[in-house]
């Protein structure tokens, strides 16, 4: 089962994650070998995981953060939080990734034990997960960071160099030559051999230069193949996760994913959850094993005490059952030992046994110190004390039986207590298996098409859309504004383009709300302005065409013809939860628009409360009303800049 990513995997995931460039680093978490970077992207929240020596991808499996952040965590937060990702790169074809954030670079070494290192703009080490010394480099603070010695990059090697490398040791099998000489794992070396049409065990010396060129082409095609991320199963269990379809896995069960990150996350996420579950139950399982061992010993003790009580009771009963015989034997043995002494008594017994004397044959042992003779009666050995009466002899066995019963009762109580403890531990284990793990999966539903924009539903039921930035402004006007819509815009720098879908059927109320939305979502809010002007126009008036010699940047458009102005529009919005197309959404919109769709809402205006504090305040109110919302969901719908809650309705 695969446990870490290969160089090929890293090549594909780095290419896939380029869309994260420009994302803001929100917070960083560290647990063991894992670094999790919480990002704010144009698509919303994203969690990027970097595990030393293992993996690098987006994740929805989020481990509960340690209560006390490590010093490494604090250093990473100090230098990276609030910064923007400028680049995500792979170093050559090595298992090394680089995340560039402003003047700093976070380097993830995914080979062997691995490491995570933060370097500054001068390539000097600021901090590392582990400080280590190697033959050719050192990982220490303030030391210049050096990459491990460079290895051959199969993507940059020329055909001539490829043949030269293969010929360096022609005794090697093809698969070994590829893996050793060209920095790739054995699995991809086998895949390339298969694609080239050669058995992987073919010695290089048996291949012509033309054959090796076929292998070269197969290698280039493999490493540039169309992504088809999938998890490979063997015998119903996950076996591998790969970015492309591999011929070596033909015939095996595969599960395909839209992105390689999703495939990696599912694969490593399941492993993470299983490990977390094992960690949570490990202590209880150890306790269970200990209790089972104790229980086994107690069962053996109970059995011994029960047998001891039974055996002694039976001997006591046997003495009384053979009262006359035992009384006669006690009398004869007592007189004989007094008259002859114990040595002579034993000698006479042995003579009697040889002569076949029945009484002598019953004797199995003597003990002068205890003044006792052990006889065999009905298959049981009975020790008779000559200085005691028959009743006293029987009572000795009854007393022993009584002691065994007392021990049995005590052991039985201890046994029952152990069973209760075992039942409790098994219950706790069962609860742990059901309990929510400290690894939680963030379920991200598929977003509706309109959620890529700012949006609301007018009091008349019309969908109103606005751009979030230059890119979404461009997309909104070019792809989503139809001939039956209306266009709105504020006379403010940085104001979004606003489109009322099917707006030519709308009345003045909806147009007023859309224009109010345009001014409220502009830079005017962050300047603390209380009113601004906006206008509306028809779609055919909005174009990218400019007068000769002029140029419009991304997200900018020209508006020709009559503009229908609305003056002194108030910068005032409301936040509430509305149901639209069968789902509940947190929406920020003009008060009348929100009021038409919910009885509970929070009215806000530009103010002095920091946006982060405003978000917390709004979230707290929504939660009191029974809505469980994330801070990032509230943050994403609010206008830019600080604000104040001026009224809570509901």
XYZ file of C-alpha atoms in Angstrom:
650
model
C 0.000 0.000 0.000
C 1.353 3.392 -1.014
C 2.478 5.593 1.888
C 4.048 8.626 0.202
C 3.862 10.610 -3.018
C 6.295 10.077 -5.867
C 8.088 12.695 -7.967
C 5.502 12.131 -10.699
C 2.645 12.654 -8.233
C 4.238 15.922 -7.101
C 4.630 17.094 -10.710
C 0.915 16.613 -11.343
C -0.316 18.069 -8.051
C 1.864 21.184 -8.392
C 0.454 21.795 -11.877
C -3.083 21.271 -10.563
C -2.681 23.644 -7.606
C -1.598 26.672 -9.632
C -5.085 28.119 -9.128
C -4.118 28.729 -5.487
C -1.582 31.379 -6.546
C -2.930 34.676 -5.237
C -4.717 33.029 -2.286
C -4.345 34.594 1.160
C -2.755 32.619 3.996
C -5.268 32.768 6.836
C -3.812 30.542 9.550
C -1.278 27.745 9.922
C -1.516 24.643 12.103
C 1.156 22.094 13.033
C 0.669 18.592 14.429
C 3.510 16.073 14.339
C 4.869 15.954 10.772
C 1.824 17.731 9.327
C 1.577 21.410 8.445
C -1.925 22.587 7.475
C -2.306 25.964 5.794
C -5.785 27.455 5.897
C -6.252 29.598 2.795
C -8.786 32.091 1.570
C -9.101 31.559 -2.148
C -11.332 33.001 -4.839
C -13.435 29.846 -4.374
C -13.653 30.233 -0.581
C -11.823 28.328 2.150
C -9.184 25.751 1.229
C -6.905 23.689 3.470
C -3.505 22.802 2.071
C -1.698 19.972 3.836
C 2.051 19.442 3.725
C 3.257 16.331 5.540
C 7.015 15.840 5.760
C 8.148 12.809 3.806
C 4.599 11.941 2.745
C 2.217 14.212 0.859
C 1.115 17.622 -0.400
C -2.453 18.396 -1.498
C -5.705 20.104 -0.566
C -7.574 18.325 2.182
C -11.045 18.150 3.653
C -9.838 15.918 6.522
C -8.924 18.401 9.245
C -7.265 17.194 12.442
C -8.228 19.019 15.632
C -5.484 21.576 16.291
C -3.322 21.162 19.430
C -4.480 23.451 22.252
C -0.975 24.849 22.643
C 0.603 25.890 19.297
C 4.233 24.817 18.883
C 7.039 27.356 18.524
C 7.338 26.264 14.878
C 3.642 27.039 14.366
C 4.065 30.504 15.870
C 7.049 31.270 13.633
C 5.164 30.165 10.520
C 2.143 32.264 11.515
C 4.335 35.268 12.225
C 5.975 35.254 8.790
C 3.250 33.799 6.539
C -0.205 34.628 7.949
C -1.859 37.418 5.991
C 0.497 36.942 3.051
C -0.452 35.847 -0.441
C 0.829 32.800 -2.312
C 3.063 33.999 -5.158
C 4.128 30.596 -6.476
C 3.803 26.849 -5.939
C 6.670 24.920 -7.516
C 8.420 21.563 -7.654
C 12.193 21.647 -7.383
C 13.350 19.984 -10.578
C 11.866 16.508 -10.631
C 12.641 15.927 -6.958
C 10.194 15.195 -4.175
C 10.448 18.780 -2.987
C 7.754 21.473 -3.132
C 8.110 25.213 -2.641
C 5.335 27.577 -1.532
C 6.399 31.201 -2.002
C 4.635 33.775 0.196
C 6.022 37.308 -0.087
C 9.657 37.332 1.055
C 9.465 33.799 2.450
C 9.411 30.303 0.985
C 8.071 27.218 2.723
C 9.946 24.151 1.480
C 8.502 20.689 1.898
C 10.914 17.778 1.578
C 8.843 14.704 0.814
C 11.647 12.142 0.563
C 12.652 9.652 3.277
C 11.836 11.062 6.756
C 11.171 14.475 5.227
C 11.204 17.991 6.611
C 9.453 21.367 6.355
C 11.723 24.410 6.224
C 10.965 28.142 6.151
C 13.581 30.298 4.367
C 13.745 34.078 3.973
C 14.343 36.233 0.894
C 18.094 35.593 1.137
C 17.493 31.821 1.205
C 18.539 31.575 4.849
C 16.738 29.148 7.152
C 14.341 30.870 9.557
C 12.877 27.701 11.101
C 12.445 24.003 10.389
C 10.396 21.091 11.584
C 13.670 19.302 12.377
C 17.242 20.570 12.571
C 19.647 18.073 11.028
C 23.193 17.706 9.730
C 24.045 15.913 6.490
C 27.301 15.245 4.700
C 26.655 17.926 2.097
C 24.239 20.328 3.827
C 22.892 21.463 7.188
C 19.363 22.371 8.342
C 20.051 24.989 11.016
C 18.732 28.515 11.734
C 20.442 31.354 9.798
C 22.279 28.855 7.565
C 21.820 29.122 3.803
C 19.389 26.454 2.642
C 20.796 23.990 0.125
C 18.791 21.496 -1.847
C 19.970 17.879 -1.777
C 22.438 17.012 -4.585
C 20.676 17.325 -7.937
C 19.514 14.171 -9.678
C 18.800 13.657 -13.354
C 15.497 15.210 -14.420
C 13.764 12.854 -16.906
C 11.720 15.761 -18.289
C 14.824 17.710 -19.264
C 17.094 14.886 -20.423
C 17.805 14.819 -24.155
C 17.506 11.686 -26.270
C 21.302 11.491 -26.547
C 21.775 11.866 -22.798
C 19.038 9.291 -22.148
C 20.805 6.666 -24.274
C 24.130 7.547 -22.637
C 22.629 7.023 -19.163
C 21.073 3.704 -20.143
C 24.391 2.462 -21.588
C 26.360 3.263 -18.426
C 25.492 -0.108 -16.940
C 24.067 -2.371 -19.623
C 23.862 -5.380 -17.334
C 20.968 -3.746 -15.488
C 17.394 -4.731 -16.239
C 15.430 -1.992 -18.020
C 13.199 -1.264 -15.026
C 16.193 -0.904 -12.684
C 18.125 1.285 -15.121
C 15.180 3.676 -15.472
C 14.537 3.850 -11.725
C 18.189 4.384 -10.770
C 19.377 6.674 -13.529
C 16.343 8.898 -13.999
C 14.962 9.701 -10.561
C 11.698 7.773 -10.805
C 10.189 5.022 -8.681
C 10.085 1.398 -9.739
C 6.345 1.602 -10.448
C 6.710 4.296 -13.122
C 9.801 2.555 -14.519
C 7.635 -0.544 -14.951
C 4.840 1.531 -16.535
C 7.267 3.063 -19.067
C 8.661 -0.380 -19.920
C 5.117 -1.655 -20.497
C 4.134 1.347 -22.644
C 7.298 0.931 -24.713
C 6.398 -2.729 -25.318
C 9.315 -4.324 -23.463
C 9.406 -6.702 -20.533
C 10.637 -4.836 -17.489
C 13.311 -7.488 -16.831
C 14.900 -7.090 -20.278
C 18.628 -6.307 -19.869
C 19.577 -2.952 -21.402
C 22.321 -4.610 -23.433
C 19.650 -6.471 -25.433
C 18.030 -3.183 -26.516
C 19.148 -1.239 -29.579
C 19.356 2.544 -29.661
C 16.049 2.585 -31.552
C 14.530 0.451 -28.799
C 15.803 2.902 -26.187
C 14.323 5.797 -28.153
C 10.959 4.014 -27.928
C 11.455 3.838 -24.167
C 12.358 7.570 -24.153
C 9.163 8.486 -26.023
C 7.128 6.277 -23.663
C 8.726 8.089 -20.697
C 7.900 11.539 -22.075
C 4.327 10.479 -22.882
C 3.858 9.014 -19.406
C 5.060 12.106 -17.565
C 2.959 14.377 -19.774
C -0.114 12.155 -19.960
C -3.610 13.564 -19.581
C -4.572 13.647 -15.900
C -7.054 10.941 -14.892
C -6.720 10.810 -11.095
C -7.779 7.503 -9.606
C -7.452 5.230 -6.606
C -6.507 1.638 -7.443
C -7.987 -1.221 -5.410
C -6.657 -4.743 -4.868
C -8.843 -7.343 -3.201
C -11.292 -4.588 -2.282
C -8.677 -2.518 -0.437
C -6.963 0.711 -1.479
C -3.614 -0.092 -3.066
C -2.413 3.072 -4.817
C -3.416 6.596 -5.819
C -2.141 7.923 -9.158
C -2.641 11.040 -11.317
C -2.962 9.180 -14.629
C -4.249 5.865 -15.957
C -1.502 3.253 -15.632
C -1.369 0.184 -17.875
C 0.266 -1.846 -15.111
C -3.046 -1.526 -13.221
C -5.242 -2.640 -16.134
C -7.812 -5.137 -14.887
C -7.839 -3.782 -11.338
C -10.738 -1.870 -9.815
C -10.330 1.914 -10.091
C -12.242 4.876 -8.729
C -11.824 8.113 -10.682
C -11.853 11.679 -9.309
C -12.261 15.144 -10.808
C -8.972 16.360 -9.319
C -5.811 14.679 -8.111
C -6.183 16.528 -4.786
C -9.545 14.848 -4.225
C -8.023 11.434 -4.965
C -5.007 12.042 -2.692
C -7.255 13.394 0.048
C -9.573 10.396 -0.099
C -6.628 7.988 -0.073
C -4.470 9.598 2.629
C -7.513 10.952 4.494
C -8.870 7.431 5.028
C -5.438 6.332 6.250
C -5.329 9.355 8.604
C -8.771 8.569 10.017
C -7.884 4.922 10.556
C -4.675 5.897 12.360
C -6.540 8.427 14.492
C -9.144 5.820 15.406
C -6.406 3.359 16.334
C -4.687 5.990 18.488
C -7.920 6.760 20.295
C -8.649 3.119 21.106
C -5.048 1.949 21.685
C -5.044 2.773 25.417
C -8.434 1.142 25.942
C -7.431 -1.936 23.961
C -4.312 -2.290 26.148
C -6.524 -2.022 29.239
C -8.852 -4.629 27.767
C -5.962 -7.042 27.163
C -4.762 -6.526 30.748
C -8.241 -7.209 32.138
C -8.630 -10.331 29.988
C -5.336 -11.671 31.373
C -6.475 -10.871 34.936
C -9.802 -12.551 34.228
C -8.054 -15.691 32.977
C -5.896 -15.873 36.132
C -8.950 -15.335 38.328
C -10.831 -18.096 36.513
C -7.916 -20.460 37.186
C -7.891 -19.417 40.861
C -11.665 -19.927 41.154
C -11.316 -23.344 39.633
C -8.518 -24.198 42.117
C -10.468 -22.921 45.134
C -13.594 -24.780 44.029
C -11.679 -28.013 43.542
C -9.876 -27.529 46.902
C -13.170 -26.998 48.766
C -14.744 -29.998 47.067
C -11.758 -32.303 47.681
C -11.477 -31.442 51.396
C -15.242 -31.723 51.919
C -15.199 -35.157 50.300
C -12.304 -36.333 52.502
C -14.066 -35.115 55.644
C -17.201 -36.972 54.515
C -15.105 -40.029 53.661
C -13.663 -40.158 57.179
C -17.170 -40.264 58.679
C -18.362 -42.729 56.041
C -15.595 -45.116 57.139
C -15.861 -44.239 60.806
C -15.144 -47.700 62.277
C -12.207 -48.385 59.952
C -10.601 -44.993 60.498
C -11.105 -45.223 64.279
C -9.437 -48.647 64.318
C -6.540 -47.465 62.135
C -5.919 -44.428 64.317
C -5.819 -46.649 67.400
C -3.476 -49.244 65.838
C -1.123 -46.643 64.276
C -0.977 -44.692 67.559
C -0.053 -47.782 69.622
C 2.452 -49.023 67.049
C 4.368 -45.745 66.830
C 4.429 -45.398 70.608
C 5.702 -48.956 71.077
C 8.043 -49.264 68.063
C 8.990 -45.699 67.230
C 8.505 -44.133 63.780
C 11.500 -45.726 62.061
C 10.549 -49.246 63.061
C 6.910 -48.481 62.267
C 7.864 -47.497 58.725
C 10.011 -50.632 58.346
C 7.171 -52.874 59.522
C 4.776 -51.147 57.079
C 7.179 -51.828 54.170
C 7.458 -55.507 55.216
C 3.682 -55.681 55.389
C 3.358 -54.272 51.883
C 5.728 -56.921 50.538
C 3.700 -59.559 52.346
C 0.468 -58.167 50.852
C -0.988 -56.929 54.134
C -4.132 -54.892 53.333
C -3.614 -52.302 56.060
C 0.045 -51.818 55.104
C -0.928 -51.429 51.440
C -3.278 -48.581 52.400
C -0.401 -46.525 53.873
C 1.067 -44.029 51.362
C 3.311 -41.992 53.662
C 4.303 -41.079 57.226
C 5.394 -37.818 58.887
C 6.889 -38.155 62.383
C 7.041 -34.361 62.881
C 3.320 -33.998 62.188
C 2.620 -37.396 63.827
C 0.522 -38.295 60.789
C -0.012 -41.246 58.462
C -1.412 -40.796 54.952
C -3.622 -43.590 53.668
C -5.467 -44.178 50.411
C -9.202 -44.631 50.784
C -11.585 -44.979 47.824
C -8.860 -43.569 45.547
C -8.268 -40.503 47.726
C -5.278 -39.762 49.934
C -6.321 -39.074 53.529
C -3.854 -37.751 56.080
C -4.680 -38.937 59.607
C -3.201 -37.143 62.616
C -2.537 -39.743 65.326
C -2.716 -37.212 68.160
C -6.249 -36.204 67.164
C -9.589 -37.970 67.390
C -11.512 -39.113 64.351
C -13.858 -36.123 64.686
C -10.920 -33.741 64.937
C -9.342 -35.267 61.826
C -12.570 -34.849 59.898
C -12.962 -31.290 61.207
C -9.509 -30.375 59.884
C -10.687 -31.198 56.340
C -14.003 -29.432 56.824
C -12.089 -26.357 58.042
C -9.855 -26.471 54.942
C -12.945 -26.809 52.750
C -14.450 -23.789 54.529
C -11.289 -21.700 53.928
C -11.296 -22.650 50.235
C -14.950 -21.598 50.028
C -14.119 -18.225 51.641
C -11.270 -17.767 49.157
C -13.610 -18.775 46.350
C -16.191 -16.187 47.423
C -13.518 -13.457 47.610
C -12.078 -14.460 44.250
C -15.583 -14.596 42.751
C -16.239 -11.019 43.889
C -12.918 -9.901 42.396
C -13.801 -11.819 39.216
C -17.189 -10.087 38.969
C -15.508 -6.713 39.539
C -13.027 -7.449 36.747
C -15.876 -8.481 34.448
C -17.638 -5.192 35.176
C -14.430 -3.290 34.396
C -14.048 -5.282 31.168
C -17.657 -4.560 30.188
C -17.049 -0.863 30.882
C -13.865 -0.807 28.792
C -15.633 -2.604 25.922
C -18.444 -0.043 26.164
C -15.909 2.781 26.042
C -14.218 1.208 23.018
C -17.594 0.962 21.291
C -18.278 4.608 22.153
C -14.858 5.624 20.865
C -15.611 3.893 17.568
C -18.850 5.869 17.294
C -17.407 9.092 18.677
C -16.424 11.902 16.358
C -12.705 11.638 15.764
C -10.226 14.451 16.233
C -9.943 14.243 12.448
C -13.012 15.915 10.970
C -13.994 15.982 7.365
C -15.067 19.358 6.050
C -17.983 18.594 3.784
C -17.952 21.016 0.910
C -21.159 20.987 -1.042
C -21.164 21.770 -4.736
C -21.739 25.500 -5.065
C -24.503 26.964 -7.194
C -23.368 28.815 -10.305
C -24.372 32.214 -8.887
C -22.299 31.775 -5.692
C -19.119 32.760 -7.517
C -20.573 36.299 -7.479
C -22.052 38.544 -4.806
C -25.795 38.021 -5.044
C -29.234 38.492 -3.522
C -32.888 38.034 -4.396
C -34.807 41.298 -4.699
C -38.029 42.002 -2.831
C -39.830 41.214 -6.108
C -38.007 37.881 -6.518
C -35.401 38.843 -9.170
C -31.872 37.408 -8.907
C -29.297 40.210 -8.662
C -25.599 39.455 -9.265
C -22.455 41.546 -8.662
C -18.766 40.927 -9.334
C -16.366 40.263 -6.473
C -13.200 41.344 -8.299
C -11.900 42.140 -11.789
C -12.133 38.491 -12.905
C -15.727 37.932 -11.763
C -16.762 41.363 -13.088
C -15.444 40.278 -16.493
C -17.189 36.886 -16.335
C -20.467 38.391 -15.122
C -20.797 40.845 -18.008
C -19.399 38.634 -20.758
C -21.059 35.316 -19.844
C -24.050 35.993 -17.639
C -25.615 39.271 -18.795
C -28.395 38.595 -21.298
C -30.402 40.922 -23.519
C -33.401 40.823 -21.117
C -31.326 41.837 -18.078
C -30.527 45.262 -16.638
C -27.077 46.641 -15.818
C -26.346 48.766 -12.715
C -23.179 50.520 -11.575
C -22.169 53.043 -8.900
C -20.323 56.275 -9.595
C -17.555 55.136 -7.235
C -14.060 53.768 -7.873
C -13.940 50.025 -7.253
C -17.705 49.552 -7.458
C -18.847 46.151 -8.785
C -20.789 45.643 -11.988
C -24.348 44.588 -11.069
C -26.787 42.622 -13.239
C -30.502 42.126 -12.595
C -31.421 38.830 -14.266
C -34.549 39.288 -16.417
C -34.442 42.821 -15.019
C -36.414 44.445 -17.848
C -39.513 42.918 -16.236
C -38.586 44.379 -12.841
C -40.194 47.420 -11.256
C -38.544 50.425 -9.586
C -38.159 48.610 -6.236
C -35.770 46.001 -7.646
C -33.780 48.592 -9.624
C -33.452 50.741 -6.482
C -32.224 47.710 -4.476
C -29.699 46.711 -7.178
C -28.277 50.247 -7.370
C -28.155 50.458 -3.581
C -26.285 47.149 -3.597
C -23.799 48.597 -6.117
C -22.923 51.583 -3.909
C -22.870 49.530 -0.684
C -20.465 46.950 -2.099
C -18.078 49.643 -3.349
C -15.070 51.349 -1.753
C -17.518 53.950 -0.435
C -18.355 51.569 2.419
C -14.758 51.320 3.619
C -14.483 55.152 3.410
C -17.413 55.421 5.832
C -19.675 57.272 3.374
C -23.414 57.111 4.117
C -24.805 57.771 0.603
C -23.675 57.660 -3.039
C -25.063 57.803 -6.597
C -25.607 54.936 -9.030
C -27.263 54.390 -12.426
C -28.819 51.679 -14.529
C -28.616 50.964 -18.264
C -29.484 48.315 -20.839
C -27.111 45.442 -21.701
C -26.540 46.673 -25.284
C -25.044 49.872 -23.847
C -22.251 47.944 -22.079
C -19.232 46.988 -24.175
C -15.476 46.440 -24.238
C -15.147 48.692 -27.276
C -13.214 51.907 -26.541
C -12.439 55.074 -28.420
C -9.365 54.770 -30.615
C -6.125 54.668 -28.620
C -7.745 53.762 -25.315
C -7.520 50.422 -23.491
C -9.767 48.823 -20.860
C -8.246 46.522 -18.273
C -9.695 43.274 -16.970
C -13.161 43.780 -15.480
C -13.613 47.265 -16.948
C -16.347 48.142 -19.480
C -17.606 51.205 -21.354
C -21.223 52.334 -21.027
C -22.588 54.308 -23.995
C -25.854 56.187 -24.232
C -28.271 57.327 -21.549
C -27.550 56.485 -17.915
C -30.572 56.446 -15.597
C -29.310 57.969 -12.359
C -30.474 57.396 -8.795
C -28.988 59.922 -6.370
C -28.268 59.783 -2.638
C -28.644 56.015 -2.248
C -28.060 54.986 1.395
C -25.187 52.623 2.220
C -27.240 50.333 4.424
C -27.573 46.552 4.202
C -29.074 43.646 6.118
C -27.721 40.169 6.818
C -30.055 37.203 7.117
C -30.560 33.577 6.178
C -32.874 33.048 3.213
C -34.027 29.908 1.429
C -33.400 29.947 -2.309
C -33.650 27.030 -4.733
C -34.218 24.668 -1.786
C -31.113 25.677 0.223
C -30.432 28.081 3.076
C -27.891 30.836 2.375
C -26.368 33.629 4.447
C -27.070 36.727 2.353
C -26.148 40.396 2.720
C -28.433 42.696 0.704
C -30.537 45.860 0.884
C -32.872 45.795 3.889
C -36.131 45.583 1.878
C -34.786 42.634 -0.144
C -33.840 40.649 2.977
C -37.040 41.658 4.775
C -39.115 40.162 1.927
C -37.609 36.700 2.486
C -37.075 36.373 6.256
C -38.483 37.772 9.508
C -35.076 37.819 11.193
C -32.212 39.999 10.008
C -29.371 42.241 11.166
C -29.079 45.771 9.746
C -25.527 47.104 9.246
C -23.964 50.391 8.118
C -20.389 51.640 7.649
C -18.828 52.031 11.098
C -15.856 51.595 13.413
C -16.100 47.886 14.270
C -13.375 45.863 12.572
C -14.730 43.526 9.922
C -13.481 40.423 11.761
C -15.292 41.557 14.938
C -18.415 42.421 12.946
C -18.376 38.913 11.476
C -18.195 37.352 14.956
C -21.025 39.534 16.211
C -23.285 38.645 13.265
C -22.414 34.957 13.517
C -23.259 34.968 17.233
C -26.696 36.475 16.539
C -27.391 33.965 13.751
C -26.400 31.075 16.014
C -28.782 32.329 18.713
C -31.496 32.037 16.059
C -30.463 28.417 15.406
C -28.354 28.911 12.277
C -24.978 27.182 12.367
C -22.781 29.220 10.026
C -19.056 29.517 9.450
C -17.237 32.815 9.921
C -15.876 32.616 6.385
C -19.445 32.350 5.033
C -20.378 35.594 6.798
C -17.089 37.265 5.857
C -17.565 36.493 2.153
C -20.951 38.275 1.890
C -20.131 41.475 3.795
C -19.072 44.702 2.049
C -15.405 45.778 2.204
C -14.286 47.593 5.352
C -15.502 48.117 8.908
C -19.124 48.432 9.978
C -21.612 48.521 12.818
C -24.779 46.639 13.699
C -27.490 49.321 13.922
C -30.548 47.100 14.461
C -31.434 43.452 15.077
C -34.895 42.408 13.899
C -36.362 39.104 15.072
